[in-house]
């Protein structure tokens, strides 16, 4: 199994309309670029809640790269790719 360069987590919520397109954007990029692991976590679940508390996150969707807040909102494919390149 090859090692991925980055771990990307999208913090979402069931009530968040913007979270669906943000999740889709990261999923599409994950299919194109094989250099990162991607998953989404709901902030109402224990792991998602832990991240939101530890990092003082008050808005979803929020993107974490390697455990650090990297973006809030819906990234374009270009923005998401650039975030990975800069991390």
CSV table of N, CA, C and O in Angstrom, one decimal, residues 11-82:
chain,number,residue,atom,x,y,z
A,11,UNK,N,-15.0,18.7,7.6
A,11,UNK,CA,-16.0,18.7,8.7
A,11,UNK,C,-17.3,19.2,8.1
A,11,UNK,O,-17.3,20.2,7.5
A,12,UNK,N,-18.3,18.4,8.3
A,12,UNK,CA,-19.6,18.7,7.8
A,12,UNK,C,-20.7,18.5,8.9
A,12,UNK,O,-20.4,18.1,10.0
A,13,UNK,N,-21.9,18.8,8.5
A,13,UNK,CA,-23.1,18.6,9.3
A,13,UNK,C,-24.3,18.2,8.5
A,13,UNK,O,-24.4,18.6,7.3
A,14,UNK,N,-25.2,17.4,9.0
A,14,UNK,CA,-26.3,17.0,8.3
A,14,UNK,C,-27.2,18.1,7.8
A,14,UNK,O,-27.8,18.0,6.7
A,15,UNK,N,-27.3,19.2,8.5
A,15,UNK,CA,-28.1,20.3,8.1
A,15,UNK,C,-27.5,21.3,7.2
A,15,UNK,O,-28.1,22.3,6.7
A,16,UNK,N,-26.2,21.1,6.8
A,16,UNK,CA,-25.5,22.0,6.0
A,16,UNK,C,-25.6,21.8,4.5
A,16,UNK,O,-25.2,20.8,4.0
A,17,UNK,N,-26.3,22.7,3.9
A,17,UNK,CA,-26.5,22.6,2.4
A,17,UNK,C,-25.2,22.7,1.6
A,17,UNK,O,-25.0,22.1,0.6
A,18,UNK,N,-24.3,23.6,2.1
A,18,UNK,CA,-23.0,23.8,1.4
A,18,UNK,C,-22.0,22.6,1.6
A,18,UNK,O,-21.1,22.5,0.8
A,19,UNK,N,-22.3,21.8,2.5
A,19,UNK,CA,-21.4,20.7,2.8
A,19,UNK,C,-21.4,19.6,1.7
A,19,UNK,O,-20.4,19.0,1.4
A,20,UNK,N,-22.5,19.4,1.0
A,20,UNK,CA,-22.6,18.5,-0.1
A,20,UNK,C,-21.7,18.8,-1.3
A,20,UNK,O,-20.9,18.0,-1.7
A,21,UNK,N,-21.8,20.1,-1.8
A,21,UNK,CA,-20.9,20.4,-2.9
A,21,UNK,C,-19.4,20.4,-2.5
A,21,UNK,O,-18.5,20.1,-3.3
A,22,UNK,N,-19.1,20.8,-1.2
A,22,UNK,CA,-17.7,20.8,-0.7
A,22,UNK,C,-17.2,19.3,-0.7
A,22,UNK,O,-16.1,19.0,-1.2
A,23,UNK,N,-18.1,18.4,-0.2
A,23,UNK,CA,-17.7,17.0,-0.2
A,23,UNK,C,-17.5,16.5,-1.6
A,23,UNK,O,-16.5,15.8,-1.9
A,24,UNK,N,-18.4,16.8,-2.5
A,24,UNK,CA,-18.2,16.4,-3.9
A,24,UNK,C,-17.0,16.9,-4.6
A,24,UNK,O,-16.3,16.2,-5.3
A,25,UNK,N,-16.6,18.2,-4.3
A,25,UNK,CA,-15.4,18.7,-4.8
A,25,UNK,C,-14.1,18.0,-4.4
A,25,UNK,O,-13.3,17.6,-5.2
A,26,UNK,N,-14.1,17.7,-3.1
A,26,UNK,CA,-12.9,16.9,-2.6
A,26,UNK,C,-12.9,15.5,-3.1
A,26,UNK,O,-11.9,14.9,-3.4
A,27,UNK,N,-14.1,14.9,-3.2
A,27,UNK,CA,-14.2,13.5,-3.8
A,27,UNK,C,-13.7,13.5,-5.2
A,27,UNK,O,-12.9,12.6,-5.6
A,28,UNK,N,-14.1,14.4,-6.0
A,28,UNK,CA,-13.6,14.5,-7.4
A,28,UNK,C,-12.1,14.7,-7.5
A,28,UNK,O,-11.4,14.0,-8.3
A,29,UNK,N,-11.6,15.6,-6.7
A,29,UNK,CA,-10.1,15.8,-6.7
A,29,UNK,C,-9.4,14.5,-6.2
A,29,UNK,O,-8.3,14.2,-6.7
A,30,UNK,N,-10.0,13.8,-5.2
A,30,UNK,CA,-9.3,12.6,-4.7
A,30,UNK,C,-9.3,11.5,-5.8
A,30,UNK,O,-8.3,10.7,-5.9
A,31,UNK,N,-10.2,11.5,-6.7
A,31,UNK,CA,-10.2,10.6,-7.9
A,31,UNK,C,-9.1,10.9,-8.9
A,31,UNK,O,-8.5,10.1,-9.5
A,32,UNK,N,-8.9,12.2,-9.0
A,32,UNK,CA,-7.9,12.7,-10.0
A,32,UNK,C,-6.4,12.6,-9.4
A,32,UNK,O,-5.5,12.2,-10.1
A,33,UNK,N,-6.3,13.0,-8.2
A,33,UNK,CA,-5.0,13.1,-7.5
A,33,UNK,C,-5.0,11.9,-6.5
A,33,UNK,O,-5.8,11.8,-5.7
A,34,UNK,N,-4.0,11.1,-6.6
A,34,UNK,CA,-3.9,10.0,-5.7
A,34,UNK,C,-2.9,10.2,-4.6
A,34,UNK,O,-2.5,9.3,-3.9
A,35,UNK,N,-2.6,11.5,-4.3
A,35,UNK,CA,-1.6,11.8,-3.3
A,35,UNK,C,-2.1,12.2,-2.0
A,35,UNK,O,-1.4,12.7,-1.1
A,36,UNK,N,-3.4,12.0,-1.7
A,36,UNK,CA,-4.0,12.3,-0.4
A,36,UNK,C,-5.1,11.4,-0.1
A,36,UNK,O,-5.8,10.8,-0.9
A,37,UNK,N,-5.3,11.2,1.2
A,37,UNK,CA,-6.5,10.5,1.8
A,37,UNK,C,-7.5,11.5,2.1
A,37,UNK,O,-7.3,12.5,2.6
A,38,UNK,N,-8.8,11.1,1.8
A,38,UNK,CA,-9.9,12.0,2.0
A,38,UNK,C,-11.0,11.3,2.8
A,38,UNK,O,-11.3,10.1,2.5
A,39,UNK,N,-11.6,12.0,3.7
A,39,UNK,CA,-12.8,11.5,4.3
A,39,UNK,C,-13.6,12.8,4.9
A,39,UNK,O,-13.0,13.8,5.1
A,40,UNK,N,-14.9,12.6,5.1
A,40,UNK,CA,-15.6,13.6,5.7
A,40,UNK,C,-16.1,13.1,7.1
A,40,UNK,O,-16.3,11.9,7.3
A,41,UNK,N,-16.2,14.1,8.0
A,41,UNK,CA,-16.7,13.7,9.4
A,41,UNK,C,-17.8,14.7,9.8
A,41,UNK,O,-17.6,15.9,9.6
A,42,UNK,N,-18.8,14.2,10.3
A,42,UNK,CA,-19.9,15.0,10.8
A,42,UNK,C,-19.6,15.5,12.2
A,42,UNK,O,-19.1,14.8,13.0
A,43,UNK,N,-19.8,16.8,12.4
A,43,UNK,CA,-19.4,17.4,13.7
A,43,UNK,C,-20.3,17.0,14.8
A,43,UNK,O,-20.0,17.2,16.0
A,44,UNK,N,-21.4,16.3,14.5
A,44,UNK,CA,-22.2,15.7,15.6
A,44,UNK,C,-21.7,14.3,16.0
A,44,UNK,O,-22.2,13.8,17.1
A,45,UNK,N,-20.8,13.8,15.3
A,45,UNK,CA,-20.2,12.5,15.7
A,45,UNK,C,-19.0,12.8,16.6
A,45,UNK,O,-18.4,13.9,16.5
A,46,UNK,N,-18.6,11.8,17.5
A,46,UNK,CA,-17.5,12.1,18.4
A,46,UNK,C,-16.2,12.6,17.8
A,46,UNK,O,-15.6,13.6,18.3
A,47,UNK,N,-15.7,12.0,16.8
A,47,UNK,CA,-14.4,12.4,16.2
A,47,UNK,C,-14.5,13.8,15.6
A,47,UNK,O,-13.7,14.6,15.7
A,48,UNK,N,-15.6,14.0,14.8
A,48,UNK,CA,-15.9,15.3,14.2
A,48,UNK,C,-16.0,16.4,15.3
A,48,UNK,O,-15.5,17.5,15.2
A,49,UNK,N,-16.7,16.1,16.4
A,49,UNK,CA,-16.9,17.1,17.5
A,49,UNK,C,-15.5,17.4,18.1
A,49,UNK,O,-15.2,18.5,18.4
A,50,UNK,N,-14.7,16.3,18.3
A,50,UNK,CA,-13.4,16.5,18.9
A,50,UNK,C,-12.5,17.5,18.1
A,50,UNK,O,-11.9,18.4,18.6
A,51,UNK,N,-12.5,17.3,16.7
A,51,UNK,CA,-11.8,18.2,15.9
A,51,UNK,C,-12.3,19.7,16.0
A,51,UNK,O,-11.5,20.6,16.1
A,52,UNK,N,-13.6,19.8,16.0
A,52,UNK,CA,-14.2,21.1,16.0
A,52,UNK,C,-13.9,21.9,17.3
A,52,UNK,O,-13.7,23.1,17.3
A,53,UNK,N,-13.9,21.1,18.4
A,53,UNK,CA,-13.6,21.7,19.7
A,53,UNK,C,-12.1,22.1,19.8
A,53,UNK,O,-11.7,23.2,20.2
A,54,UNK,N,-11.2,21.1,19.4
A,54,UNK,CA,-9.8,21.3,19.5
A,54,UNK,C,-9.3,22.5,18.7
A,54,UNK,O,-8.4,23.2,19.0
A,55,UNK,N,-9.9,22.6,17.5
A,55,UNK,CA,-9.4,23.7,16.5
A,55,UNK,C,-10.3,24.9,16.5
A,55,UNK,O,-10.2,25.8,15.7
A,56,UNK,N,-11.3,25.0,17.5
A,56,UNK,CA,-12.2,26.1,17.6
A,56,UNK,C,-12.9,26.4,16.3
A,56,UNK,O,-13.1,27.6,15.9
A,57,UNK,N,-13.4,25.3,15.6
A,57,UNK,CA,-14.1,25.5,14.4
A,57,UNK,C,-15.6,25.8,14.7
A,57,UNK,O,-16.2,25.0,15.4
A,58,UNK,N,-16.1,26.8,14.1
A,58,UNK,CA,-17.5,27.2,14.3
A,58,UNK,C,-18.3,27.2,13.0
A,58,UNK,O,-19.5,27.5,13.1
A,59,UNK,N,-17.7,26.9,11.9
A,59,UNK,CA,-18.4,26.9,10.6
A,59,UNK,C,-18.1,25.6,9.8
A,59,UNK,O,-17.0,25.1,9.9
A,60,UNK,N,-19.1,25.1,9.2
A,60,UNK,CA,-18.9,24.0,8.3
A,60,UNK,C,-19.5,24.4,6.9
A,60,UNK,O,-20.4,25.3,6.8
A,61,UNK,N,-18.9,23.9,5.8
A,61,UNK,CA,-17.8,22.9,5.8
A,61,UNK,C,-16.5,23.6,6.1
A,61,UNK,O,-16.2,24.7,5.7
A,62,UNK,N,-15.7,22.8,6.8
A,62,UNK,CA,-14.3,23.3,7.1
A,62,UNK,C,-13.4,22.1,6.7
A,62,UNK,O,-13.6,21.0,7.0
A,63,UNK,N,-12.3,22.5,6.0
A,63,UNK,CA,-11.3,21.5,5.5
A,63,UNK,C,-10.1,21.5,6.4
A,63,UNK,O,-9.5,22.6,6.6
A,64,UNK,N,-9.7,20.3,6.9
A,64,UNK,CA,-8.5,20.1,7.6
A,64,UNK,C,-7.5,19.4,6.7
A,64,UNK,O,-7.9,18.4,6.1
A,65,UNK,N,-6.3,19.9,6.7
A,65,UNK,CA,-5.2,19.2,6.0
A,65,UNK,C,-4.2,18.9,7.0
A,65,UNK,O,-3.6,19.8,7.7
A,66,UNK,N,-3.9,17.6,7.2
A,66,UNK,CA,-2.9,17.1,8.2
A,66,UNK,C,-3.2,17.7,9.6
A,66,UNK,O,-2.3,18.1,10.3
A,67,UNK,N,-4.5,17.7,9.9
A,67,UNK,CA,-4.9,18.1,11.3
A,67,UNK,C,-5.0,19.6,11.5
A,67,UNK,O,-5.2,20.0,12.7
A,68,UNK,N,-4.8,20.4,10.5
A,68,UNK,CA,-4.8,21.8,10.7
A,68,UNK,C,-5.9,22.4,9.8
A,68,UNK,O,-6.1,22.0,8.7
A,69,UNK,N,-6.6,23.4,10.3
A,69,UNK,CA,-7.6,24.1,9.5
A,69,UNK,C,-7.0,24.8,8.3
A,69,UNK,O,-6.1,25.6,8.4
A,70,UNK,N,-7.5,24.4,7.1
A,70,UNK,CA,-6.9,24.9,5.9
A,70,UNK,C,-7.9,25.8,5.1
A,70,UNK,O,-7.4,26.6,4.3
A,71,UNK,N,-9.2,25.5,5.2
A,71,UNK,CA,-10.1,26.3,4.4
A,71,UNK,C,-11.5,26.2,5.0
A,71,UNK,O,-11.9,25.1,5.6
A,72,UNK,N,-12.3,27.2,4.9
A,72,UNK,CA,-13.7,27.2,5.4
A,72,UNK,C,-14.5,27.6,4.2
A,72,UNK,O,-14.3,28.6,3.5
A,73,UNK,N,-15.5,26.8,3.9
A,73,UNK,CA,-16.4,27.0,2.8
A,73,UNK,C,-16.3,25.9,1.7
A,73,UNK,O,-15.7,24.9,1.9
A,74,UNK,N,-16.7,26.3,0.5
A,74,UNK,CA,-16.7,25.3,-0.6
A,74,UNK,C,-15.5,25.7,-1.5
A,74,UNK,O,-15.6,26.7,-2.2
A,75,UNK,N,-14.5,24.9,-1.5
A,75,UNK,CA,-13.3,25.2,-2.4
A,75,UNK,C,-13.6,24.8,-3.8
A,75,UNK,O,-14.3,23.8,-4.1
A,76,UNK,N,-13.1,25.6,-4.7
A,76,UNK,CA,-13.1,25.2,-6.1
A,76,UNK,C,-12.1,24.1,-6.3
A,76,UNK,O,-11.2,23.9,-5.4
A,77,UNK,N,-12.1,23.4,-7.4
A,77,UNK,CA,-11.1,22.3,-7.6
A,77,UNK,C,-9.7,22.9,-7.6
A,77,UNK,O,-8.8,22.3,-7.0
A,78,UNK,N,-9.5,24.1,-8.2
A,78,UNK,CA,-8.2,24.7,-8.2
A,78,UNK,C,-7.8,25.1,-6.8
A,78,UNK,O,-6.6,25.0,-6.4
A,79,UNK,N,-8.7,25.7,-6.0
A,79,UNK,CA,-8.3,26.1,-4.6
A,79,UNK,C,-7.9,24.8,-3.8
A,79,UNK,O,-6.9,24.9,-3.1
A,80,UNK,N,-8.7,23.8,-3.9
A,80,UNK,CA,-8.4,22.5,-3.2
A,80,UNK,C,-7.0,22.0,-3.6
A,80,UNK,O,-6.2,21.6,-2.7
A,81,UNK,N,-6.8,22.0,-4.9
A,81,UNK,CA,-5.5,21.5,-5.3
A,81,UNK,C,-4.3,22.3,-4.8
A,81,UNK,O,-3.3,21.8,-4.4
A,82,UNK,N,-4.5,23.6,-4.9
A,82,UNK,CA,-3.5,24.6,-4.4
A,82,UNK,C,-3.3,24.4,-2.9
A,82,UNK,O,-2.1,24.4,-2.4
